[in-house]
Amino acid sequence: MNPMVSDTVDLQSPDDIALADKMNAGRQQIVTELKKVIVGQDDVIAQVLNTLFVGGNSLIVGAPGLAKTLLIHTMARVLDLKFSRIQFTPDLMPSDITGTDLVQEDTHTGRRQMVFAPGPIFANIVLADEINRTPPKTQSALLEAMQEHRVTVQGKTYQLAEPFYVFATQNPIELEGTYPLPEAQLDRFMFHVIIEHPPYDEELGVVRTTTAIQNPQLERPVSGEDLVSFQSLVRRVPVAEPVMRHALDIVRATRSKNNPDAKDYIQKWVAFGASVRAAQYLVLGAKARALTSGRYHVSFDDIRALAHPVLRHRIIINFHAQSEGVTTDAIVDRLLESVPLPRSGM
């Protein structure tokens, strides 16, 4: 059997093929519109769009001034989705995110009743700016929304409108007055996206663009309804058994506990390996990557191309790795070298 093609699932219907073409064309149009405002950052844009098509959430980490907030805000404008920005601060409370019940008096009857006032989480795209500047109690207010797309306040559950995404930002330089994100919350982010300083020519383009008059006219090639349809289509993309097993092999290789086959460097440097969500997001992200590359099946390259953004925040390194300056990206590099591709015909 060809390991690149599934023999059980396929996108054969004309409607599916038309939707896949629309998704691929829509991605190109979104990129074109973003480029009217954002200079460079092609890999970052690709990972953010992959998040959109899967229906996940992403953590974006980069130094100040690298257009983290601008990218997400511009994307919301291009998609014409309701956007909400929450500036995380030490005094932010969970109710400042989810909303709360308020006492309201009926002007006709004079009776008072509790009325729910929705918080900024009730949007399509929520930007949690500098998420690590608020205590874990407030950070946890996002957990239910990120996983189940709903919030519970005073025992009552409210469903969030679809599509729904959380994009969080962090500044890796200034750590004073910050709180590390709990592992449970980190695990709910599909990607950990790193924004680096751009090359000289791109940085020159940023300076040139941002110091001139800006009034870009943004078109809206894709709607929220389209994104929901694309998310459903992504889940129907076929994945051959060897390809899916390869994703799982990479994830399981990050764990040393109860794993007699763990590599020496994993046992030495890793305290906790990646969760099952890592394999899920590797496969889902690879499906979206395949579709937006014009293919209706997932390849080994699709899986391996997403290993770094999927795994870098899910591998918890120990003191030995920290003391030796070993990063999670370096560990993922070793994993990709040491985890073999399945043989054809498996």
Short mmCIF file of C-alpha atoms in Angstrom, two decimals:
data_model
loop_
_atom_site.label_atom_id
_atom_site.label_comp_id
_atom_site.label_asym_id
_atom_site.label_seq_id
_atom_site.Cartn_x
_atom_site.Cartn_y
_atom_site.Cartn_z
CA MET A 1 0.00 0.00 0.00
CA ASN A 2 1.19 3.51 -0.75
CA PRO A 3 1.81 5.00 2.71
CA MET A 4 0.89 8.47 1.50
CA VAL A 5 -2.72 7.64 0.61
CA SER A 6 -5.52 6.27 2.76
CA ASP A 7 -7.67 3.47 1.38
CA THR A 8 -10.61 4.15 3.70
CA VAL A 9 -11.35 7.88 3.45
CA ASP A 10 -11.14 10.24 0.52
CA LEU A 11 -12.40 13.62 -0.64
CA GLN A 12 -14.11 12.45 -3.81
CA SER A 13 -17.37 14.37 -3.94
CA PRO A 14 -17.52 17.44 -6.18
CA ASP A 15 -18.72 19.50 -3.19
CA ASP A 16 -15.68 18.53 -1.11
CA ILE A 17 -13.27 19.23 -3.96
CA ALA A 18 -14.93 22.61 -4.60
CA LEU A 19 -14.71 23.48 -0.91
CA ALA A 20 -11.04 22.45 -0.82
CA ASP A 21 -10.34 24.70 -3.81
CA LYS A 22 -12.21 27.53 -2.10
CA MET A 23 -10.16 27.02 1.06
CA ASN A 24 -6.87 27.06 -0.84
CA ALA A 25 -7.87 30.16 -2.81
CA GLY A 26 -9.17 31.82 0.36
CA ARG A 27 -5.87 31.25 2.10
CA GLN A 28 -3.98 32.95 -0.72
CA GLN A 29 -6.38 35.89 -0.64
CA ILE A 30 -6.08 36.26 3.14
CA VAL A 31 -2.29 36.30 2.84
CA THR A 32 -2.52 38.96 0.12
CA GLU A 33 -4.67 41.16 2.36
CA LEU A 34 -2.45 40.65 5.41
CA LYS A 35 0.59 41.64 3.36
CA LYS A 36 -0.95 45.08 2.87
CA VAL A 37 -0.19 45.66 6.56
CA ILE A 38 2.28 43.00 7.69
CA VAL A 39 5.78 42.92 6.20
CA GLY A 40 7.42 39.49 5.99
CA GLN A 41 6.72 36.93 8.77
CA ASP A 42 5.63 34.30 6.23
CA ASP A 43 6.11 31.34 8.58
CA VAL A 44 4.20 33.07 11.37
CA ILE A 45 1.30 33.90 9.04
CA ALA A 46 1.24 30.29 7.80
CA GLN A 47 0.98 28.95 11.36
CA VAL A 48 -1.73 31.44 12.31
CA LEU A 49 -3.79 30.50 9.25
CA ASN A 50 -3.29 26.82 9.99
CA THR A 51 -4.75 27.54 13.44
CA LEU A 52 -7.79 29.15 11.81
CA PHE A 53 -8.48 26.24 9.47
CA VAL A 54 -8.15 23.66 12.26
CA GLY A 55 -10.16 25.64 14.79
CA GLY A 56 -7.48 25.79 17.47
CA ASN A 57 -5.76 28.43 19.59
CA SER A 58 -2.18 29.68 19.41
CA LEU A 59 0.37 31.27 21.71
CA ILE A 60 2.53 33.87 19.95
CA VAL A 61 5.83 34.76 21.60
CA GLY A 62 8.11 37.56 20.49
CA ALA A 63 9.88 40.72 21.58
CA PRO A 64 7.95 44.01 21.65
CA GLY A 65 7.38 45.74 18.33
CA LEU A 66 7.18 42.64 16.13
CA ALA A 67 3.52 43.15 15.17
CA LYS A 68 2.01 40.35 17.25
CA THR A 69 -1.09 42.36 18.13
CA LEU A 70 -1.24 44.01 14.71
CA LEU A 71 -1.22 40.64 12.94
CA ILE A 72 -4.18 39.23 14.91
CA HIS A 73 -6.17 42.47 14.71
CA THR A 74 -5.59 42.75 10.96
CA MET A 75 -6.60 39.14 10.47
CA ALA A 76 -9.87 39.78 12.30
CA ARG A 77 -10.52 42.76 10.04
CA VAL A 78 -9.79 40.76 6.90
CA LEU A 79 -12.15 38.01 8.04
CA ASP A 80 -14.75 40.53 9.27
CA LEU A 81 -15.01 38.70 12.59
CA LYS A 82 -15.83 40.17 15.99
CA PHE A 83 -12.52 40.97 17.65
CA SER A 84 -11.80 41.46 21.34
CA ARG A 85 -8.49 42.42 22.93
CA ILE A 86 -7.92 41.72 26.62
CA GLN A 87 -4.88 43.37 28.20
CA PHE A 88 -3.79 40.97 30.92
CA THR A 89 -2.61 42.70 34.09
CA PRO A 90 -1.98 41.50 37.69
CA ASP A 91 -5.31 42.93 38.90
CA LEU A 92 -7.43 41.38 36.14
CA MET A 93 -10.22 39.18 37.54
CA PRO A 94 -11.87 36.12 35.92
CA SER A 95 -15.17 38.01 35.67
CA ASP A 96 -13.38 40.72 33.67
CA ILE A 97 -12.93 38.05 30.99
CA THR A 98 -16.07 35.93 31.15
CA GLY A 99 -18.58 38.55 32.28
CA THR A 100 -20.76 38.56 35.37
CA ASP A 101 -24.34 38.82 36.61
CA LEU A 102 -25.49 42.34 37.40
CA VAL A 103 -28.55 43.55 39.28
CA GLN A 104 -30.84 45.34 36.87
CA GLU A 105 -34.12 47.08 37.66
CA ASP A 106 -37.09 46.80 35.32
CA THR A 107 -38.22 50.37 34.58
CA HIS A 108 -41.84 49.29 34.16
CA THR A 109 -42.33 47.01 37.18
CA GLY A 110 -39.59 48.22 39.47
CA ARG A 111 -38.50 44.65 40.08
CA ARG A 112 -34.84 43.81 40.27
CA GLN A 113 -33.31 40.78 38.62
CA MET A 114 -29.92 39.37 37.82
CA VAL A 115 -28.89 39.94 34.20
CA PHE A 116 -25.76 38.47 32.64
CA ALA A 117 -23.37 41.02 31.17
CA PRO A 118 -21.09 39.22 28.69
CA GLY A 119 -17.36 39.81 28.97
CA PRO A 120 -14.82 40.29 26.17
CA ILE A 121 -14.49 36.51 25.74
CA PHE A 122 -17.73 36.71 23.75
CA ALA A 123 -16.09 37.38 20.40
CA ASN A 124 -14.88 35.35 17.43
CA ILE A 125 -11.20 36.20 17.80
CA VAL A 126 -9.95 36.96 21.30
CA LEU A 127 -6.46 38.39 21.75
CA ALA A 128 -5.12 37.66 25.23
CA ASP A 129 -2.34 40.24 25.23
CA GLU A 130 0.62 39.49 27.53
CA ILE A 131 -1.28 36.57 29.03
CA ASN A 132 1.49 35.77 31.52
CA ARG A 133 1.03 39.08 33.36
CA THR A 134 -2.03 37.86 35.25
CA PRO A 135 -2.15 35.21 38.01
CA PRO A 136 -3.07 31.59 37.20
CA LYS A 137 -6.54 32.01 38.72
CA THR A 138 -7.41 34.57 36.05
CA GLN A 139 -5.58 32.69 33.31
CA SER A 140 -7.79 29.69 34.10
CA ALA A 141 -10.86 31.69 33.09
CA LEU A 142 -9.87 30.90 29.49
CA LEU A 143 -9.64 27.12 29.93
CA GLU A 144 -13.28 26.21 29.33
CA ALA A 145 -13.62 28.69 26.49
CA MET A 146 -10.52 27.39 24.72
CA GLN A 147 -11.53 23.75 24.99
CA GLU A 148 -15.33 23.63 24.92
CA HIS A 149 -16.10 27.05 23.37
CA ARG A 150 -18.36 27.97 26.26
CA VAL A 151 -18.15 29.73 29.62
CA THR A 152 -19.86 29.01 32.93
CA VAL A 153 -20.77 31.88 35.23
CA GLN A 154 -22.66 31.41 38.51
CA GLY A 155 -23.51 27.86 37.52
CA LYS A 156 -25.02 28.82 34.16
CA THR A 157 -23.33 27.89 30.88
CA TYR A 158 -23.21 30.20 27.86
CA GLN A 159 -22.18 28.97 24.42
CA LEU A 160 -19.70 31.06 22.44
CA ALA A 161 -20.38 31.95 18.82
CA GLU A 162 -18.51 30.04 16.11
CA PRO A 163 -15.89 30.34 14.86
CA PHE A 164 -14.01 31.00 18.09
CA TYR A 165 -10.27 31.40 18.56
CA VAL A 166 -7.93 32.54 21.32
CA PHE A 167 -4.59 34.02 20.32
CA ALA A 168 -2.35 34.85 23.27
CA THR A 169 0.87 36.85 23.24
CA GLN A 170 3.92 36.80 25.49
CA ASN A 171 7.04 38.90 25.73
CA PRO A 172 10.00 36.54 26.33
CA ILE A 173 12.35 39.30 27.47
CA GLU A 174 10.69 41.06 30.39
CA LEU A 175 9.82 38.42 33.00
CA GLU A 176 9.46 40.64 36.08
CA GLY A 177 5.89 40.58 37.35
CA THR A 178 4.85 37.63 35.20
CA TYR A 179 3.33 34.26 36.03
CA PRO A 180 4.23 31.07 34.15
CA LEU A 181 1.29 29.57 32.30
CA PRO A 182 0.08 26.31 33.87
CA GLU A 183 0.83 23.22 31.80
CA ALA A 184 -2.91 22.51 31.48
CA GLN A 185 -3.40 25.84 29.76
CA LEU A 186 -0.29 25.58 27.59
CA ASP A 187 -1.54 22.23 26.36
CA ARG A 188 -4.70 23.86 25.01
CA PHE A 189 -2.69 25.95 22.59
CA MET A 190 -2.32 24.18 19.26
CA PHE A 191 0.84 26.07 18.31
CA HIS A 192 3.56 27.94 20.14
CA VAL A 193 4.51 30.46 17.45
CA ILE A 194 7.81 32.33 17.75
CA ILE A 195 8.24 35.70 16.05
CA GLU A 196 11.86 36.64 15.46
CA HIS A 197 13.34 39.95 14.36
CA PRO A 198 13.05 40.10 10.55
CA PRO A 199 15.97 40.16 8.10
CA TYR A 200 17.44 43.55 7.18
CA ASP A 201 15.38 44.10 4.00
CA GLU A 202 12.12 43.19 5.73
CA GLU A 203 12.90 45.40 8.72
CA LEU A 204 13.64 48.25 6.35
CA GLY A 205 10.25 47.61 4.75
CA VAL A 206 8.60 47.78 8.18
CA VAL A 207 10.24 51.13 8.95
CA ARG A 208 9.34 52.51 5.51
CA THR A 209 5.72 51.37 5.74
CA THR A 210 5.00 52.39 9.32
CA THR A 211 6.50 55.88 8.98
CA ALA A 212 4.36 56.79 5.98
CA ILE A 213 0.63 57.45 5.69
CA GLN A 214 -1.24 54.15 5.96
CA ASN A 215 -4.83 53.59 4.90
CA PRO A 216 -4.98 50.12 3.37
CA GLN A 217 -8.31 49.03 1.96
CA LEU A 218 -8.79 45.46 3.12
CA GLU A 219 -11.04 43.08 1.24
CA ARG A 220 -12.85 40.24 3.02
CA PRO A 221 -12.42 37.09 0.92
CA VAL A 222 -13.45 34.56 3.60
CA SER A 223 -16.33 34.69 6.08
CA GLY A 224 -16.79 33.13 9.48
CA GLU A 225 -19.21 30.63 7.96
CA ASP A 226 -16.52 29.67 5.45
CA LEU A 227 -14.05 29.01 8.27
CA VAL A 228 -16.48 26.69 10.03
CA SER A 229 -16.93 24.77 6.76
CA PHE A 230 -13.16 24.60 6.26
CA GLN A 231 -12.69 23.19 9.77
CA SER A 232 -15.15 20.40 8.99
CA LEU A 233 -13.41 19.68 5.69
CA VAL A 234 -9.99 19.49 7.35
CA ARG A 235 -11.21 16.68 9.60
CA ARG A 236 -12.28 14.66 6.55
CA VAL A 237 -8.83 14.72 4.94
CA PRO A 238 -7.46 11.14 4.76
CA VAL A 239 -4.41 10.11 6.77
CA ALA A 240 -2.74 6.80 6.04
CA GLU A 241 -2.03 4.56 9.02
CA PRO A 242 1.80 4.83 8.73
CA VAL A 243 1.58 8.63 8.65
CA MET A 244 -0.65 8.73 11.73
CA ARG A 245 1.61 6.26 13.52
CA HIS A 246 4.61 8.46 12.70
CA ALA A 247 2.93 11.44 14.39
CA LEU A 248 2.27 9.32 17.46
CA ASP A 249 5.82 7.91 17.42
CA ILE A 250 7.26 11.43 17.55
CA VAL A 251 5.01 12.41 20.45
CA ARG A 252 5.61 9.23 22.45
CA ALA A 253 9.36 9.62 21.96
CA THR A 254 9.22 12.81 24.07
CA ARG A 255 8.27 10.79 27.18
CA SER A 256 10.72 9.07 29.49
CA LYS A 257 8.33 7.86 32.20
CA ASN A 258 7.27 4.23 31.69
CA ASN A 259 9.05 4.26 28.35
CA PRO A 260 11.92 1.73 28.25
CA ASP A 261 12.74 2.81 24.69
CA ALA A 262 13.27 6.48 25.61
CA LYS A 263 16.42 7.96 24.13
CA ASP A 264 19.26 8.89 26.47
CA TYR A 265 18.86 12.61 25.81
CA ILE A 266 15.13 12.42 26.65
CA GLN A 267 15.87 10.72 29.98
CA LYS A 268 18.58 13.27 30.70
CA TRP A 269 16.80 16.51 29.72
CA VAL A 270 13.01 16.00 29.77
CA ALA A 271 10.92 16.08 32.94
CA PHE A 272 7.58 15.58 31.21
CA GLY A 273 6.83 14.73 27.59
CA ALA A 274 4.02 15.83 25.30
CA SER A 275 0.38 14.90 25.84
CA VAL A 276 -2.09 13.16 23.56
CA ARG A 277 -3.21 16.60 22.36
CA ALA A 278 0.19 16.96 20.71
CA ALA A 279 -0.51 14.00 18.41
CA GLN A 280 -4.02 15.25 17.74
CA TYR A 281 -2.80 18.70 16.74
CA LEU A 282 0.08 17.27 14.70
CA VAL A 283 -2.43 15.31 12.61
CA LEU A 284 -5.02 18.09 12.37
CA GLY A 285 -2.40 20.71 11.49
CA ALA A 286 -0.90 18.38 8.90
CA LYS A 287 -4.35 17.92 7.34
CA ALA A 288 -4.79 21.68 6.99
CA ARG A 289 -1.26 22.03 5.63
CA ALA A 290 -1.93 19.37 3.01
CA LEU A 291 -5.17 20.98 1.86
CA THR A 292 -3.64 24.44 1.57
CA SER A 293 -0.82 22.89 -0.46
CA GLY A 294 -3.33 21.55 -2.96
CA ARG A 295 -3.22 17.93 -1.74
CA TYR A 296 -6.04 15.74 -0.47
CA HIS A 297 -3.88 13.50 1.71
CA VAL A 298 -1.32 13.97 4.48
CA SER A 299 2.36 13.20 4.00
CA PHE A 300 5.17 12.51 6.48
CA ASP A 301 6.58 15.93 5.62
CA ASP A 302 3.35 17.60 6.74
CA ILE A 303 3.72 15.96 10.15
CA ARG A 304 7.40 16.78 10.57
CA ALA A 305 7.00 20.39 9.39
CA LEU A 306 4.72 21.13 12.35
CA ALA A 307 6.69 19.30 15.04
CA HIS A 308 8.36 22.42 16.46
CA PRO A 309 5.30 24.68 16.96
CA VAL A 310 3.23 21.76 18.28
CA LEU A 311 5.82 20.32 20.68
CA ARG A 312 7.96 23.21 21.92
CA HIS A 313 5.50 24.24 24.67
CA ARG A 314 4.52 20.69 25.58
CA ILE A 315 7.99 19.36 26.42
CA ILE A 316 8.90 20.31 29.99
CA ILE A 317 12.66 20.34 30.38
CA ASN A 318 14.41 19.65 33.69
CA PHE A 319 17.24 21.37 35.56
CA HIS A 320 19.93 19.51 33.62
CA ALA A 321 18.65 20.87 30.31
CA GLN A 322 18.33 24.38 31.73
CA SER A 323 21.85 24.33 33.16
CA GLU A 324 23.27 23.11 29.84
CA GLY A 325 21.31 25.66 27.80
CA VAL A 326 19.32 22.99 25.98
CA THR A 327 16.06 24.29 24.48
CA THR A 328 12.92 22.40 23.57
CA ASP A 329 13.54 23.25 19.90
CA ALA A 330 16.92 21.52 20.14
CA ILE A 331 15.23 18.46 21.61
CA VAL A 332 12.66 18.42 18.80
CA ASP A 333 15.54 18.61 16.30
CA ARG A 334 17.06 15.50 17.91
CA LEU A 335 13.68 13.76 17.86
CA LEU A 336 13.22 14.35 14.14
CA GLU A 337 16.66 12.89 13.53
CA SER A 338 16.14 9.85 15.72
CA VAL A 339 12.52 8.87 15.07
CA PRO A 340 12.61 6.89 11.82
CA LEU A 341 10.10 7.11 9.03
CA PRO A 342 7.94 3.98 8.73
CA ARG A 343 8.96 1.69 5.93
CA SER A 344 6.77 1.61 2.80
CA GLY A 345 4.30 -1.22 2.76
CA MET A 346 3.62 -1.13 6.53
#
